[in-house]
XYZ file of C-alpha atoms in Angstrom:
639
model
C -23.915 -73.890 26.817
C -26.050 -73.058 23.796
C -23.805 -70.103 22.998
C -20.700 -72.305 23.099
C -22.350 -74.766 20.731
C -23.363 -71.931 18.435
C -19.807 -70.568 18.220
C -18.465 -74.039 17.415
C -21.128 -75.065 14.876
C -22.161 -71.813 13.173
C -18.785 -71.288 11.389
C -19.081 -74.848 10.020
C -22.466 -74.012 8.498
C -21.029 -70.825 6.994
C -18.094 -72.799 5.582
C -20.455 -75.281 3.916
C -22.410 -72.432 2.303
C -19.290 -70.590 1.134
C -17.982 -73.749 -0.472
C -20.768 -73.640 -3.066
C -21.158 -69.860 -3.473
C -19.330 -68.530 -6.536
C -20.792 -65.035 -6.811
C -18.528 -62.294 -5.381
C -21.358 -60.114 -4.100
C -23.099 -63.035 -2.399
C -19.814 -64.187 -0.865
C -19.108 -60.715 0.487
C -22.569 -60.499 2.047
C -22.279 -63.948 3.658
C -18.762 -63.385 5.014
C -19.583 -59.900 6.302
C -22.820 -60.932 8.009
C -21.314 -64.127 9.444
C -18.271 -62.295 10.773
C -20.543 -59.758 12.457
C -22.647 -62.524 14.031
C -19.589 -64.444 15.294
C -17.974 -61.277 16.618
C -21.126 -60.161 18.455
C -21.711 -63.663 19.839
C -18.140 -63.732 21.165
C -18.555 -60.334 22.809
C -21.898 -61.419 24.304
C -20.270 -64.559 25.710
C -17.488 -62.509 27.306
C -19.984 -60.014 28.764
C -22.213 -62.792 30.113
C -19.469 -64.717 31.914
C -17.107 -61.841 32.712
C -14.914 -62.745 35.688
C -16.218 -66.302 35.844
C -14.031 -69.071 37.320
C -13.915 -72.513 35.659
C -17.546 -73.201 34.638
C -18.338 -76.685 33.317
C -21.412 -77.742 31.386
C -23.004 -81.171 31.704
C -22.942 -82.550 28.202
C -22.099 -86.094 27.247
C -22.609 -87.671 23.834
C -21.080 -90.981 22.682
C -22.150 -89.975 19.177
C -19.939 -86.886 19.283
C -17.114 -88.989 20.732
C -17.294 -91.280 17.720
C -17.662 -88.284 15.408
C -14.488 -86.791 16.877
C -12.621 -90.011 16.151
C -14.067 -90.067 12.642
C -12.888 -86.487 12.043
C -9.391 -87.362 13.289
C -9.324 -90.333 10.902
C -10.566 -88.192 8.009
C -7.875 -85.611 8.744
C -5.201 -88.302 8.656
C -6.768 -89.783 5.497
C -6.616 -86.379 3.800
C -2.952 -86.039 4.754
C -2.313 -89.589 3.476
C -3.995 -88.699 0.166
C -1.849 -85.618 -0.363
C 1.248 -87.464 0.846
C 0.724 -90.150 -1.805
C -0.171 -87.568 -4.457
C 3.002 -85.555 -3.865
C 5.150 -88.564 -2.901
C 5.965 -87.420 0.617
C 6.771 -90.631 2.468
C 7.197 -89.149 5.960
C 3.780 -87.456 5.858
C 2.217 -90.773 4.818
C 3.921 -92.683 7.624
C 2.854 -90.154 10.275
C -0.718 -90.101 8.928
C -0.950 -93.922 9.110
C 0.379 -93.887 12.678
C -2.257 -91.308 13.624
C -5.092 -93.278 12.003
C -4.118 -96.502 13.745
C -3.423 -94.731 17.038
C -6.754 -92.871 17.006
C -8.792 -95.997 16.234
C -7.005 -98.149 18.837
C -7.418 -95.419 21.425
C -11.133 -94.890 20.782
C -12.171 -98.546 20.702
C -9.544 -99.920 23.055
C -9.365 -97.325 25.839
C -11.551 -94.235 25.493
C -14.927 -95.940 25.124
C -14.940 -96.973 28.784
C -14.150 -93.465 30.098
C -16.992 -90.970 30.401
C -16.514 -87.200 30.489
C -19.867 -85.913 31.676
C -18.817 -82.255 31.630
C -17.461 -82.066 28.109
C -17.553 -78.277 27.693
C -16.260 -75.517 29.947
C -15.181 -71.927 30.029
C -13.104 -69.698 32.256
C -11.630 -66.222 31.920
C -8.698 -67.421 29.786
C -11.132 -69.181 27.446
C -13.127 -65.956 27.239
C -9.988 -64.043 26.304
C -9.254 -66.566 23.568
C -12.889 -66.523 22.403
C -12.659 -62.751 21.989
C -9.456 -63.099 19.959
C -10.930 -65.828 17.740
C -14.380 -64.301 17.341
C -13.498 -60.630 16.864
C -9.972 -60.632 15.421
C -10.443 -63.848 13.447
C -13.736 -62.669 11.956
C -12.204 -59.293 11.130
C -9.442 -61.023 9.177
C -12.074 -62.955 7.187
C -13.645 -59.615 6.217
C -10.240 -58.248 5.210
C -9.714 -61.292 2.994
C -12.642 -60.301 0.748
C -10.839 -57.365 -0.841
C -7.370 -58.864 -0.543
C -8.312 -62.124 -2.277
C -10.061 -60.194 -5.053
C -6.764 -58.460 -5.835
C -4.903 -61.743 -5.317
C -7.124 -63.504 -7.855
C -6.675 -60.636 -10.309
C -2.927 -61.289 -10.299
C -3.371 -64.992 -11.046
C -2.612 -66.206 -14.600
C -5.468 -65.758 -17.046
C -7.785 -68.740 -17.001
C -6.635 -69.907 -13.554
C -9.376 -71.556 -11.519
C -10.954 -69.346 -8.871
C -10.443 -71.282 -5.623
C -11.681 -68.571 -3.288
C -14.723 -70.647 -2.189
C -12.325 -73.238 -0.754
C -10.192 -70.509 0.816
C -13.060 -68.846 2.692
C -14.571 -72.180 3.707
C -11.248 -73.205 5.272
C -11.029 -69.881 7.130
C -14.375 -70.469 8.830
C -13.636 -74.150 9.539
C -10.535 -72.888 11.258
C -12.564 -70.572 13.509
C -14.809 -73.491 14.466
C -11.836 -75.712 15.328
C -10.305 -72.997 17.489
C -13.535 -72.528 19.445
C -13.625 -76.314 19.954
C -10.081 -76.260 21.378
C -10.696 -73.476 23.903
C -14.101 -74.756 25.089
C -13.453 -78.523 25.297
C -13.014 -80.153 28.665
C -13.114 -83.516 26.895
C -9.523 -83.964 25.767
C -10.579 -86.115 22.818
C -12.682 -83.244 21.462
C -9.796 -80.870 22.062
C -7.515 -83.195 20.097
C -9.982 -83.183 17.209
C -9.932 -79.388 16.996
C -6.140 -79.527 17.293
C -5.791 -81.761 14.242
C -8.366 -79.836 12.191
C -6.299 -76.659 12.597
C -3.273 -78.602 11.377
C -4.889 -79.802 8.160
C -6.565 -76.425 7.490
C -3.178 -74.750 7.839
C -1.697 -77.282 5.424
C -4.346 -76.591 2.788
C -4.122 -72.805 3.163
C -0.317 -72.723 2.967
C -0.493 -74.839 -0.205
C -3.256 -72.608 -1.644
C -1.196 -71.326 -4.597
C -0.005 -74.873 -5.407
C 3.443 -73.670 -6.377
C 6.395 -75.942 -5.715
C 7.535 -73.752 -2.813
C 4.036 -73.637 -1.308
C 3.662 -77.436 -1.464
C 7.085 -77.937 0.098
C 6.364 -75.537 2.958
C 2.893 -76.991 3.519
C 4.387 -80.457 3.990
C 6.986 -79.078 6.375
C 4.137 -77.666 8.456
C 2.085 -80.844 8.372
C 5.022 -83.088 9.323
C 6.074 -80.952 12.283
C 2.533 -80.520 13.557
C 1.749 -84.207 13.053
C 4.664 -84.926 15.384
C 3.042 -82.607 17.904
C -0.308 -84.281 17.272
C 1.207 -87.667 18.023
C 2.558 -86.178 21.249
C -0.987 -85.066 22.106
C -2.300 -88.568 21.259
C 0.373 -90.139 23.476
C -0.773 -87.877 26.322
C -4.332 -89.120 25.792
C -3.150 -92.742 26.053
C -1.214 -92.027 29.250
C -4.090 -90.081 30.793
C -6.622 -92.814 30.002
C -4.428 -95.751 31.087
C -2.569 -94.233 34.007
C -5.042 -91.672 35.377
C -8.350 -93.122 34.176
C -9.673 -89.761 32.969
C -10.016 -87.717 29.774
C -11.332 -84.637 31.549
C -8.920 -81.735 31.188
C -9.992 -80.313 34.547
C -9.390 -83.619 36.350
C -6.049 -83.997 34.553
C -4.898 -80.591 35.822
C -6.145 -81.310 39.353
C -4.286 -84.628 39.476
C -1.177 -82.922 38.135
C -1.205 -80.257 40.839
C -1.937 -82.732 43.638
C 0.372 -85.543 42.515
C 2.843 -84.240 39.907
C 4.858 -87.474 39.786
C 1.920 -89.185 38.064
C 1.718 -86.736 35.170
C 5.338 -85.939 34.311
C 5.328 -87.855 31.006
C 1.827 -86.884 29.778
C 2.509 -83.239 30.654
C 5.773 -83.415 28.705
C 3.855 -84.898 25.769
C 1.206 -82.159 25.883
C 3.895 -79.502 26.262
C 5.656 -80.961 23.216
C 2.402 -80.637 21.246
C 2.100 -77.033 22.398
C 5.700 -76.247 21.416
C 5.233 -77.575 17.875
C 1.935 -75.746 17.383
C 3.508 -72.526 18.724
C 6.411 -72.949 16.253
C 9.129 -73.036 18.896
C 12.637 -74.164 18.048
C 13.427 -76.643 16.535
C 9.980 -76.513 14.867
C 9.995 -72.806 14.001
C 10.720 -73.274 10.300
C 7.154 -74.327 9.520
C 5.863 -70.873 10.420
C 8.556 -69.162 8.355
C 7.601 -71.312 5.389
C 3.940 -70.495 5.907
C 4.625 -66.897 4.877
C 4.264 -67.946 1.217
C 0.512 -68.165 1.819
C -1.828 -65.218 1.146
C -1.624 -62.558 3.872
C -5.030 -63.369 5.492
C -3.673 -66.869 6.139
C -0.641 -65.425 7.901
C -2.800 -63.069 9.939
C -5.381 -65.668 10.968
C -3.421 -68.880 11.398
C 0.018 -67.676 12.326
C -0.702 -64.579 14.362
C -4.046 -64.671 16.128
C -5.264 -68.275 16.236
C -3.345 -71.448 15.323
C -0.091 -70.606 17.070
C -2.115 -69.193 19.972
C -3.646 -72.656 20.432
C -0.154 -73.871 21.338
C 0.536 -71.194 23.946
C -3.060 -71.456 25.218
C -2.449 -75.111 26.078
C 0.896 -74.273 27.710
C -0.637 -71.504 29.848
C -3.406 -73.888 30.929
C -0.683 -76.307 32.061
C 1.139 -73.560 34.023
C -0.069 -74.663 37.516
C 1.276 -78.144 36.794
C 4.598 -76.719 35.554
C 4.884 -74.876 38.864
C 5.103 -78.203 40.748
C 6.543 -80.423 37.998
C 10.202 -79.491 37.347
C 11.062 -81.620 34.293
C 8.436 -80.327 31.815
C 8.794 -76.867 33.377
C 12.519 -76.702 32.618
C 11.895 -77.980 29.093
C 9.284 -75.328 28.342
C 11.230 -72.504 30.028
C 14.477 -73.231 28.188
C 12.893 -73.800 24.779
C 10.802 -70.636 25.111
C 13.672 -68.500 26.376
C 16.157 -69.681 23.750
C 13.580 -69.234 20.978
C 12.759 -65.703 22.128
C 16.380 -64.550 22.155
C 17.658 -66.244 19.003
C 14.637 -65.509 16.797
C 14.803 -61.870 17.899
C 18.428 -61.835 16.764
C 17.572 -63.409 13.401
C 14.822 -60.842 12.801
C 17.535 -58.169 12.679
C 18.954 -59.696 9.487
C 15.630 -59.683 7.609
C 14.414 -57.006 5.185
C 11.333 -58.955 4.038
C 8.519 -57.533 6.179
C 6.642 -60.831 6.444
C 9.758 -62.650 7.598
C 10.360 -59.948 10.200
C 6.789 -60.488 11.389
C 7.313 -64.252 11.338
C 10.487 -64.159 13.426
C 8.930 -61.620 15.776
C 5.890 -63.880 16.145
C 8.030 -66.919 16.976
C 10.079 -64.858 19.432
C 7.062 -63.476 21.262
C 5.473 -66.916 21.391
C 8.737 -68.024 22.980
C 8.345 -65.380 25.667
C 4.766 -66.519 26.353
C 6.023 -70.109 26.459
C 8.720 -69.205 28.986
C 6.117 -67.456 31.181
C 3.913 -70.545 31.072
C 6.880 -72.743 32.012
C 7.687 -70.578 35.041
C 4.092 -71.154 36.111
C 3.778 -68.511 38.842
C 0.666 -66.296 39.106
C 2.713 -63.260 38.047
C 4.101 -65.055 34.983
C 0.638 -66.248 33.955
C -0.699 -62.689 34.317
C 2.041 -61.477 31.969
C 1.458 -64.366 29.538
C -2.257 -63.551 29.221
C -1.517 -59.958 28.216
C 1.258 -61.033 25.858
C -1.260 -63.307 24.117
C -3.837 -60.521 23.807
C -1.617 -57.698 22.609
C 0.459 -59.870 20.326
C -2.687 -61.174 18.604
C -4.103 -57.684 18.031
C -0.904 -55.879 17.040
C 0.416 -58.671 14.800
C -2.913 -59.041 13.014
C -2.887 -55.291 12.327
C 0.690 -55.472 11.012
C 0.050 -58.483 8.790
C -2.995 -56.787 7.251
C -1.063 -53.548 6.699
C 1.840 -55.377 5.033
C -0.545 -57.298 2.774
C -2.282 -54.122 1.634
C 1.020 -52.275 1.163
C 2.402 -55.148 -0.915
C -0.533 -55.004 -3.309
C -0.207 -51.232 -3.771
C 3.545 -50.544 -3.790
C 4.471 -53.884 -5.347
C 6.821 -55.040 -2.592
C 6.887 -56.366 0.957
C 10.511 -55.329 1.452
C 11.034 -52.822 4.267
C 13.591 -50.973 2.148
C 10.850 -50.224 -0.380
C 8.665 -48.560 2.253
C 10.364 -45.187 1.920
C 7.858 -42.333 1.682
C 4.989 -44.565 2.757
C 3.674 -41.587 4.707
C 3.053 -39.880 1.372
C 2.186 -42.893 -0.744
C -0.210 -44.440 1.793
C -0.637 -41.916 4.630
C -3.427 -43.677 6.510
C -1.915 -47.142 6.163
C 1.487 -45.857 7.326
C -0.041 -44.567 10.545
C -1.845 -47.841 11.201
C 1.392 -49.732 10.562
C 3.248 -47.439 12.943
C 0.589 -48.010 15.593
C 1.106 -51.766 15.347
C 4.887 -51.391 15.588
C 4.626 -49.014 18.541
C 2.376 -51.470 20.360
C 4.971 -54.211 19.901
C 7.981 -52.580 21.530
C 7.500 -49.076 22.955
C 6.174 -47.858 26.300
C 3.441 -47.248 27.321
C 1.787 -49.761 24.980
C 0.553 -53.132 26.170
C 3.317 -55.452 24.964
C 6.036 -53.561 26.836
C 3.921 -53.444 29.990
C 3.490 -57.225 29.742
C 7.235 -57.668 29.126
C 7.984 -55.611 32.218
C 5.651 -57.847 34.209
C 7.474 -60.837 32.701
C 10.826 -59.448 33.858
C 9.494 -58.873 37.378
C 8.168 -62.447 37.554
C 11.533 -63.820 36.391
C 13.362 -61.732 39.000
C 11.000 -62.841 41.773
C 11.634 -66.512 40.967
C 15.391 -66.112 40.521
C 15.375 -67.145 36.841
C 18.789 -65.655 36.029
C 19.110 -67.386 32.642
C 15.679 -66.150 31.594
C 16.474 -62.612 32.721
C 19.555 -62.590 30.476
C 17.641 -64.072 27.535
C 14.868 -61.520 28.012
C 17.353 -58.638 28.218
C 19.291 -59.531 25.069
C 16.188 -60.597 23.153
C 14.415 -57.336 24.026
C 17.435 -55.326 22.857
C 17.288 -57.140 19.511
C 13.526 -56.513 19.389
C 14.099 -52.788 19.802
C 16.642 -52.826 16.973
C 14.557 -54.497 14.262
C 11.347 -52.607 15.085
C 13.199 -49.278 15.229
C 14.704 -49.899 11.790
C 11.256 -50.510 10.308
C 9.789 -47.509 12.097
C 12.571 -45.323 10.757
C 11.743 -46.337 7.197
C 8.094 -45.384 7.646
C 9.041 -42.040 9.166
C 11.022 -40.814 6.174
C 8.585 -38.516 4.369
C 10.781 -36.380 2.108
C 9.483 -36.249 -1.445
C 6.170 -35.989 -3.253
C 5.189 -39.420 -4.517
C 1.701 -40.262 -5.701
C -0.858 -41.408 -3.133
C -1.670 -45.012 -4.094
C -4.006 -45.985 -1.260
C -7.129 -44.612 -2.944
C -7.767 -48.063 -4.456
C -7.684 -50.015 -1.181
C -10.873 -52.054 -0.765
C -13.404 -51.008 1.865
C -13.294 -54.483 3.384
C -9.551 -54.080 3.954
C -9.995 -50.663 5.578
C -12.787 -52.047 7.755
C -10.606 -54.844 9.130
C -7.541 -52.619 9.560
C -9.533 -49.972 11.431
C -11.063 -52.655 13.686
C -7.586 -53.954 14.572
C -6.275 -50.422 15.161
C -9.218 -49.595 17.430
C -8.639 -52.843 19.347
C -4.961 -51.939 19.825
C -5.848 -48.538 21.288
C -8.796 -49.772 23.357
C -6.765 -52.718 24.659
C -3.916 -50.453 25.783
C -6.226 -47.818 27.275
C -8.353 -50.417 29.064
C -5.444 -52.554 30.255
C -6.203 -51.985 33.989
C -9.857 -52.872 33.418
C -8.972 -56.018 31.440
C -6.638 -57.021 34.254
C -9.328 -56.565 36.884
C -12.231 -58.179 35.014
C -10.593 -60.907 32.914
C -6.989 -61.793 33.744
C -7.016 -61.508 37.549
C -10.165 -63.658 37.917
C -8.443 -66.412 35.935
C -5.216 -66.194 37.937
C -7.127 -66.172 41.235
C -9.330 -69.114 40.224
C -6.235 -71.192 39.418
C -3.754 -70.141 42.102
C -5.934 -68.611 44.813
C -3.815 -65.424 44.768
C -3.608 -62.351 42.547
C -0.900 -62.186 39.892
C -0.646 -58.518 38.972
C 2.866 -57.389 39.896
C 2.567 -53.839 38.520
C 0.751 -51.214 40.583
C -2.695 -50.277 39.260
C -1.667 -46.611 39.344
C 1.163 -47.329 36.922
C -1.184 -49.233 34.640
C -3.558 -46.258 34.519
C -0.668 -43.897 33.765
C 0.361 -46.181 30.885
C -3.212 -46.315 29.565
C -3.582 -42.512 29.569
C -0.202 -42.093 27.855
C -1.172 -44.657 25.199
C -4.377 -42.724 24.482
C -2.440 -39.459 24.081
C 0.077 -41.063 21.704
C -2.746 -42.492 19.569
C -4.367 -39.046 19.369
C -1.081 -37.431 18.293
C -0.402 -40.176 15.721
C -3.743 -39.756 13.989
C -4.258 -36.022 14.519
C -4.638 -34.175 11.252
C -5.163 -37.364 9.237
C -7.180 -36.561 6.133
C -6.269 -32.894 5.949
C -4.928 -32.330 2.463
C -4.158 -28.594 2.646
C -0.864 -28.830 4.530
C 1.933 -26.954 2.780
C 4.834 -29.140 1.711
C 8.294 -27.636 1.825
C 10.952 -28.361 -0.753
C 13.257 -31.266 0.004
C 16.444 -30.098 1.725
C 19.433 -32.098 0.515
C 22.268 -30.305 2.371
C 23.802 -29.306 -0.954
C 23.007 -27.967 -4.438
C 19.951 -29.805 -5.693
C 19.995 -31.365 -9.163
C 16.545 -32.973 -9.000
C 14.463 -32.462 -5.888
C 11.789 -34.970 -6.857
C 14.365 -37.728 -7.341
C 16.384 -36.503 -4.329
C 19.537 -36.037 -6.418
C 22.109 -33.411 -5.496
C 25.524 -32.238 -6.723
C 28.320 -33.579 -4.562
C 31.709 -32.018 -3.711
C 33.281 -33.477 -6.867
C 30.653 -31.772 -9.061
C 29.091 -35.118 -9.743
C 25.518 -36.173 -8.941
C 24.547 -38.352 -6.005
C 21.173 -39.655 -4.881
C 20.176 -39.141 -1.255
C 19.282 -42.592 0.032
C 18.766 -44.190 3.393
C 19.168 -47.907 4.027
C 19.166 -49.992 7.142
C 21.955 -52.273 8.283
C 20.974 -55.938 8.466
C 24.239 -57.380 9.838
C 23.713 -60.742 8.172
C 27.243 -61.797 9.031
C 26.437 -61.495 12.737
C 22.703 -62.216 13.008
C 22.148 -64.263 9.852
C 20.017 -67.395 9.878
C 22.918 -69.623 8.824
C 24.884 -68.654 11.935
C 22.153 -68.644 14.581
C 19.558 -71.148 13.387
C 21.663 -74.330 13.876
C 22.573 -73.278 17.425
C 18.946 -72.825 18.490
C 17.748 -75.934 16.665
C 20.314 -78.222 18.271
C 20.011 -76.663 21.737
C 16.212 -76.878 21.877
C 16.142 -80.370 20.376
C 18.555 -81.584 23.060
C 16.469 -79.949 25.799
C 13.335 -81.744 24.576
C 15.077 -85.120 24.223
C 16.606 -84.902 27.699
C 13.258 -83.860 29.214
C 11.484 -86.861 27.691
C 14.287 -89.128 28.880
C 13.912 -87.919 32.474
C 10.123 -88.145 32.239
C 10.226 -91.731 31.006
C 12.641 -92.769 33.756
C 10.422 -91.265 36.452
C 7.195 -92.788 35.063
C 5.625 -94.808 37.908
C 5.663 -98.534 37.263
C 7.940 -98.326 34.219
C 10.812 -100.165 35.888
């Protein structure tokens, strides 16, 4: 238990120190050392409890209960302050409702309910702890160099707010650890709301009009989800007489009729946090934030809190049709439609954003199906998506600073301009959509689980969504692969902290894919078995080992020869009489000059946001409304 407490509290101490440190060298030393400590502690925790079932720790503290309520009130007060300052009425109203609701709940209902085993861990928590502790800490290290360049591009005389930035990053890590280790649902709710307000402050970091607008969109949507979580706490306390997450799940499995409405409310909270339609626009708007924010909050941690909660609820979804159908349909529709909309995007961060929302939709659909096989697939989707997307976000951020653009169409010749970075970016893309890398293996397992349960609609959504996924990743990959020309290498000025984080993510991608059978045996299968009493792996171990060996060979080929500068470069062949090889200009058949260019098709008229977004928004909103209507009608004792 001491290690759990350390992982929750140590980042808070680091955040407090970073808030007052102004010296760059001191900040770098503190962030680097703290990230190493958190990463090693996370790995030690995983190694210590590897394969463990649900393990609870006796720990009860009324003082911490009151502190959790105080934090929730402070969060709402902070939102109220900013809502008044920027005249956002809806944010103010939601913040007041949360303050009143939290206080009434604590002093009217929660004080009489004891949760003696307030902390816990299981194999899924260990998987999340690894993602938070290793990937999250790595992103904090990356931010050192990135934010130095970011600050250099700020107007002269602008206040250096990096102390606040790094403090918020570490507070975020602490809140995430609190979410994944809390058996006390009140403590979990506290971590949930802290991630919401940290995300708000980080999105609004630049304080531009667009950043403020998008930050409020995020806070409003996630406050709605937070109120759903608070409603679930009320229902659990009043109707079930417990605030223990373990007891809640056990009651749900044994008597699903009792938990239909609170499960719907918790699922709603998970859907908003995971940026599922109709709440997906907050994550798209969050892309205005500095790249480390995107990588940490919207790839590897905050949105993963939403799908983490949904996967934990999977055994209840299996026996509770109403919330199950809601989650399955919202996740499936989001996966397909956001994959389509990604085709129309040339902005790399928006492609990553839509891909993130889509893959979270696939994880959500797996959780809603609730079978052991679907949960097995969901766990691997969570892991590989976190690693690969973090790598891609970091690569895009570094490329943007050095080529002056985040547009995919400007990434021509990246193999020459940034040869190492291009390979790392390609590795992340390959992991997202090509066999034998982990994401495709998990998607195959997802397809098998859908087939086994007769989910015809989901099979169709998965098929069409996966086809769209192949299209937008292949377009990006094609841009990186074009290497004709001799542009200047601009990656010599990339900060060591950025390379350190990027290499860590790349190593994790390769190790994760190569060790997929081992991870299944030691981490994912123990969780599935502890929950369902059966194994969930629906792909033969032999096939997993074949995929792991193939992934290792591809990684070797991709990085073979990297760093060798003596390779002879041939002249550019332009299939005609060259006028200027360096500029790729040739003489055409009319004796004029033409430039050899290559551009992707984005098919905005077919896959544009204006065409597809309203369909998904309305469809998913109706699904959620109908699900809550059915849940309310079936609530015992309501009528």
